[in-house]
Amino acid sequence: MRERIAVFPGSFDPFHNGHLDLVARTRGMFDRVYVAVLGNPEKQSFFTVAERVEILGEVLGLWEDCLVDSFSGLLVEYASSMGACGVVRGLRSGADLDYEMPMARMNRRLRPEIETVFLLPRPEVADLSSTLIKQVARLGGDVSPMVPVAVARRLRQKLGG
Ligand code: PNS
């Protein structure tokens, strides 16, 4: 039978426990998951794309069905080139839905054979946002309960703590 492959794309700047929950649940539905970092040179980022890929490798390294990658250009073209039949995104709120819906519709126009699958994160991690985590970390707050250990360590290193 054909392998069912998903792409879980994002900026992951940084990857947090809400993302981890979604990757774990995506594994239950697909045979292989590409966790793919968007390489957007126009976007000012905290970690470089190479750093994010490295960190994700540390976090997800034990899950053999999860492969870490980066991409640029159109998401659906990347997904298609990896043989994926699904793109997985998380929905924390109505605001997320407003952001995701036009992208999902455009992606369907471009590649109708690739399904966008929306997952609701567990309530315990549904409030997490990379933007707020960066803000708290920069201001000296403890973000270690919100991110995987490797991410907390790299945040501390980068902030000189
Ligand atoms: O974590 P993010 O920043 O919310 O992820 C956004 C992402 C990577 C899913 C989105 O920016 C994206 O798909 N970018 C690739 C460009 C693309 O395919 N655009 C057309 C879809 S409308």
Coordinates of N, CA, C and O in Angstrom, one line a residue, residues 72-152:
S72 N 11.4 26.5 0.7 CA 11.0 27.9 0.3 C 10.1 27.8 -0.9 O 10.0 26.7 -1.5
G73 N 9.5 28.8 -1.3 CA 8.5 28.8 -2.4 C 7.2 28.3 -1.9 O 6.8 28.3 -0.7
L74 N 6.4 27.7 -2.8 CA 5.1 27.3 -2.5 C 5.0 26.0 -1.7 O 5.7 25.0 -2.0
L75 N 4.3 26.1 -0.6 CA 4.1 24.9 0.3 C 3.6 23.7 -0.5 O 4.1 22.6 -0.3
V76 N 2.6 23.9 -1.3 CA 2.0 22.7 -2.0 C 2.9 22.0 -3.0 O 2.9 20.8 -3.2
E77 N 3.8 22.9 -3.5 CA 4.8 22.3 -4.5 C 5.8 21.5 -3.7 O 6.2 20.4 -4.2
Y78 N 6.2 22.0 -2.6 CA 7.1 21.3 -1.7 C 6.5 20.0 -1.3 O 7.0 18.9 -1.4
A79 N 5.2 20.1 -0.8 CA 4.5 18.9 -0.3 C 4.4 17.8 -1.5 O 4.6 16.6 -1.2
S80 N 4.1 18.3 -2.6 CA 3.9 17.4 -3.8 C 5.3 16.7 -4.1 O 5.3 15.5 -4.3
S81 N 6.3 17.5 -4.0 CA 7.7 16.9 -4.3 C 8.1 15.9 -3.3 O 8.9 15.0 -3.6
M82 N 7.5 15.9 -2.1 CA 7.8 14.9 -1.1 C 6.8 13.8 -1.1 O 6.9 12.8 -0.3
G83 N 5.9 13.8 -2.1 CA 4.9 12.7 -2.2 C 3.8 12.8 -1.1 O 3.2 11.8 -0.9
A84 N 3.6 14.0 -0.5 CA 2.6 14.1 0.5 C 1.2 14.2 0.0 O 1.0 14.8 -1.1
C85 N 0.3 13.6 0.8 CA -1.1 13.7 0.4 C -1.8 14.7 1.4 O -3.0 15.0 1.2
G86 N -1.1 15.1 2.5 CA -1.7 16.0 3.4 C -0.8 17.1 3.9 O 0.4 16.8 4.0
V87 N -1.4 18.2 4.3 CA -0.7 19.3 4.9 C -1.4 19.5 6.3 O -2.6 19.7 6.3
V88 N -0.7 19.5 7.4 CA -1.3 19.6 8.7 C -1.0 20.9 9.3 O 0.1 21.4 9.3
R89 N -2.1 21.5 9.8 CA -1.9 22.8 10.5 C -2.8 22.8 11.8 O -3.8 22.1 11.8
G90 N -2.3 23.5 12.8 CA -3.0 23.6 14.0 C -4.0 24.8 14.1 O -3.7 25.8 13.5
L91 N -5.1 24.6 14.8 CA -6.0 25.7 15.0 C -6.2 25.9 16.5 O -6.8 25.1 17.1
R92 N -5.7 27.1 17.0 CA -5.9 27.4 18.4 C -7.1 28.2 18.7 O -7.7 28.2 19.7
S93 N -7.6 28.9 17.6 CA -8.7 29.9 17.9 C -9.3 30.3 16.5 O -8.9 29.9 15.5
G94 N -10.4 31.1 16.7 CA -11.0 31.6 15.5 C -10.1 32.5 14.6 O -10.2 32.5 13.4
A95 N -9.2 33.2 15.3 CA -8.2 34.1 14.6 C -7.3 33.2 13.8 O -7.0 33.5 12.6
D96 N -6.9 32.0 14.3 CA -6.1 31.1 13.5 C -6.9 30.7 12.3 O -6.3 30.6 11.2
L97 N -8.2 30.4 12.5 CA -9.0 29.9 11.3 C -9.0 31.0 10.2 O -8.9 30.7 9.0
D98 N -9.2 32.3 10.7 CA -9.2 33.4 9.7 C -7.9 33.5 8.9 O -7.9 33.8 7.7
Y99 N -6.8 33.1 9.6 CA -5.5 33.2 8.9 C -5.3 32.0 8.0 O -4.8 32.1 6.9
E100 N -5.8 30.8 8.5 CA -5.5 29.6 7.8 C -6.4 29.3 6.5 O -6.0 28.8 5.6
M101 N -7.7 29.8 6.7 CA -8.7 29.5 5.6 C -8.3 29.9 4.2 O -8.3 29.1 3.3
P102 N -7.9 31.2 4.1 CA -7.5 31.6 2.7 C -6.3 30.8 2.2 O -6.3 30.5 1.0
M103 N -5.4 30.5 3.1 CA -4.2 29.7 2.6 C -4.6 28.3 2.2 O -4.2 27.8 1.1
A104 N -5.5 27.7 3.0 CA -6.0 26.4 2.7 C -6.7 26.4 1.3 O -6.6 25.5 0.5
R105 N -7.6 27.4 1.2 CA -8.3 27.5 -0.1 C -7.4 27.7 -1.3 O -7.6 27.1 -2.4
M106 N -6.5 28.5 -1.1 CA -5.5 28.8 -2.2 C -4.7 27.5 -2.5 O -4.5 27.1 -3.7
N107 N -4.3 26.8 -1.5 CA -3.5 25.6 -1.7 C -4.4 24.5 -2.4 O -3.9 23.8 -3.2
R108 N -5.7 24.5 -2.1 CA -6.5 23.5 -2.8 C -6.7 23.9 -4.2 O -6.8 23.0 -5.1
R109 N -6.8 25.2 -4.5 CA -6.8 25.6 -5.9 C -5.6 25.1 -6.7 O -5.6 24.7 -7.8
L110 N -4.4 25.3 -6.0 CA -3.2 25.0 -6.7 C -2.9 23.5 -6.8 O -2.4 23.0 -7.9
R111 N -3.3 22.8 -5.8 CA -3.0 21.3 -5.7 C -4.2 20.6 -5.1 O -4.1 20.3 -3.9
P112 N -5.3 20.4 -5.8 CA -6.5 19.9 -5.1 C -6.3 18.5 -4.6 O -7.1 18.0 -3.7
E113 N -5.3 17.8 -5.0 CA -5.0 16.4 -4.5 C -4.4 16.4 -3.1 O -4.4 15.4 -2.5
I114 N -3.9 17.6 -2.7 CA -3.3 17.6 -1.3 C -4.4 18.2 -0.3 O -4.8 19.3 -0.5
E115 N -4.7 17.4 0.7 CA -5.7 17.8 1.7 C -5.0 18.6 2.8 O -4.0 18.2 3.3
T116 N -5.7 19.7 3.2 CA -5.2 20.4 4.4 C -6.0 19.8 5.6 O -7.3 19.7 5.5
V117 N -5.3 19.4 6.6 CA -5.9 18.8 7.8 C -5.7 19.7 8.9 O -4.5 20.0 9.2
F118 N -6.8 20.1 9.6 CA -6.6 21.0 10.8 C -6.8 20.2 12.0 O -7.7 19.4 12.2
L119 N -5.9 20.4 12.9 CA -6.0 19.7 14.2 C -6.1 20.7 15.4 O -5.4 21.8 15.3
L120 N -6.9 20.4 16.4 CA -7.0 21.3 17.6 C -6.0 20.8 18.6 O -5.9 19.6 18.9
P121 N -5.1 21.7 19.0 CA -4.2 21.3 20.1 C -4.8 21.0 21.4 O -5.9 21.4 21.6
R122 N -4.2 20.2 22.2 CA -4.7 19.9 23.5 C -4.9 21.2 24.3 O -4.0 22.1 24.1
P123 N -5.9 21.3 25.1 CA -6.2 22.6 25.8 C -5.0 23.1 26.6 O -4.7 24.3 26.7
E124 N -4.2 22.1 27.2 CA -3.1 22.5 28.0 C -2.0 23.3 27.3 O -1.2 24.0 27.9
V125 N -2.0 23.1 25.9 CA -0.9 23.8 25.2 C -1.5 24.8 24.1 O -0.8 25.3 23.3
A126 N -2.8 24.9 24.1 CA -3.5 25.7 23.1 C -3.3 27.2 23.1 O -3.6 27.9 22.2
D127 N -2.7 27.7 24.3 CA -2.4 29.1 24.4 C -1.0 29.5 24.0 O -0.7 30.6 24.0
L128 N -0.2 28.5 23.6 CA 1.2 28.8 23.3 C 1.4 29.4 22.0 O 0.8 29.0 21.0
S129 N 2.2 30.4 22.0 CA 2.6 31.1 20.7 C 4.1 31.4 20.7 O 4.6 31.8 21.7
S130 N 4.7 31.2 19.5 CA 6.1 31.4 19.4 C 6.4 32.9 19.7 O 7.5 33.2 20.3
T131 N 5.6 33.8 19.2 CA 5.8 35.2 19.4 C 5.9 35.5 20.9 O 6.8 36.2 21.4
L132 N 4.9 35.0 21.7 CA 4.9 35.3 23.1 C 6.0 34.6 23.8 O 6.6 35.2 24.8
I133 N 6.3 33.4 23.4 CA 7.4 32.7 24.1 C 8.7 33.5 23.9 O 9.5 33.6 24.8
K134 N 8.9 34.0 22.7 CA 10.2 34.8 22.5 C 10.2 36.0 23.4 O 11.2 36.4 23.9
Q135 N 9.0 36.7 23.4 CA 8.9 37.9 24.2 C 9.3 37.6 25.7 O 10.1 38.3 26.3
V136 N 8.6 36.6 26.2 CA 8.9 36.2 27.6 C 10.3 35.8 27.9 O 11.0 36.3 28.8
A137 N 10.9 35.1 27.0 CA 12.3 34.6 27.1 C 13.2 35.8 27.1 O 14.2 36.0 27.9
R138 N 13.0 36.8 26.1 CA 13.8 38.0 26.0 C 13.8 38.8 27.3 O 14.7 39.4 27.7
L139 N 12.6 38.8 28.0 CA 12.4 39.6 29.2 C 12.8 38.8 30.4 O 12.5 39.3 31.5
G140 N 13.4 37.7 30.3 CA 13.9 36.9 31.4 C 13.0 36.0 32.1 O 13.3 35.4 33.1
G141 N 11.8 35.8 31.5 CA 10.8 34.8 32.1 C 11.2 33.4 31.8 O 12.0 33.1 30.9
D142 N 10.6 32.5 32.5 CA 10.9 31.1 32.4 C 10.0 30.4 31.4 O 8.8 30.3 31.7
V143 N 10.5 30.0 30.3 CA 9.6 29.4 29.2 C 9.8 27.9 29.2 O 9.2 27.2 28.4
S144 N 10.6 27.4 30.1 CA 11.0 25.9 30.0 C 9.7 25.0 30.1 O 9.8 23.9 29.5
P145 N 8.6 25.4 30.8 CA 7.5 24.5 30.8 C 6.7 24.5 29.4 O 5.8 23.7 29.2
M146 N 7.1 25.4 28.6 CA 6.3 25.6 27.3 C 7.0 25.1 26.1 O 6.4 25.0 25.0
V147 N 8.3 24.7 26.2 CA 9.1 24.3 25.0 C 9.8 23.0 25.4 O 10.1 22.7 26.5
P148 N 10.2 22.2 24.3 CA 11.0 21.0 24.6 C 12.4 21.5 25.2 O 12.8 22.6 25.0
V149 N 13.0 20.6 25.9 CA 14.3 20.9 26.6 C 15.3 21.5 25.7 O 16.0 22.5 26.0
A150 N 15.5 20.9 24.5 CA 16.5 21.4 23.6 C 16.2 22.8 23.2 O 17.1 23.6 23.0
V151 N 14.9 23.2 23.0 CA 14.6 24.6 22.6 C 14.9 25.5 23.8 O 15.5 26.6 23.6
A152 N 14.6 25.1 25.0 CA 14.8 26.0 26.2 C 16.3 26.2 26.3 O 16.8 27.4 26.5

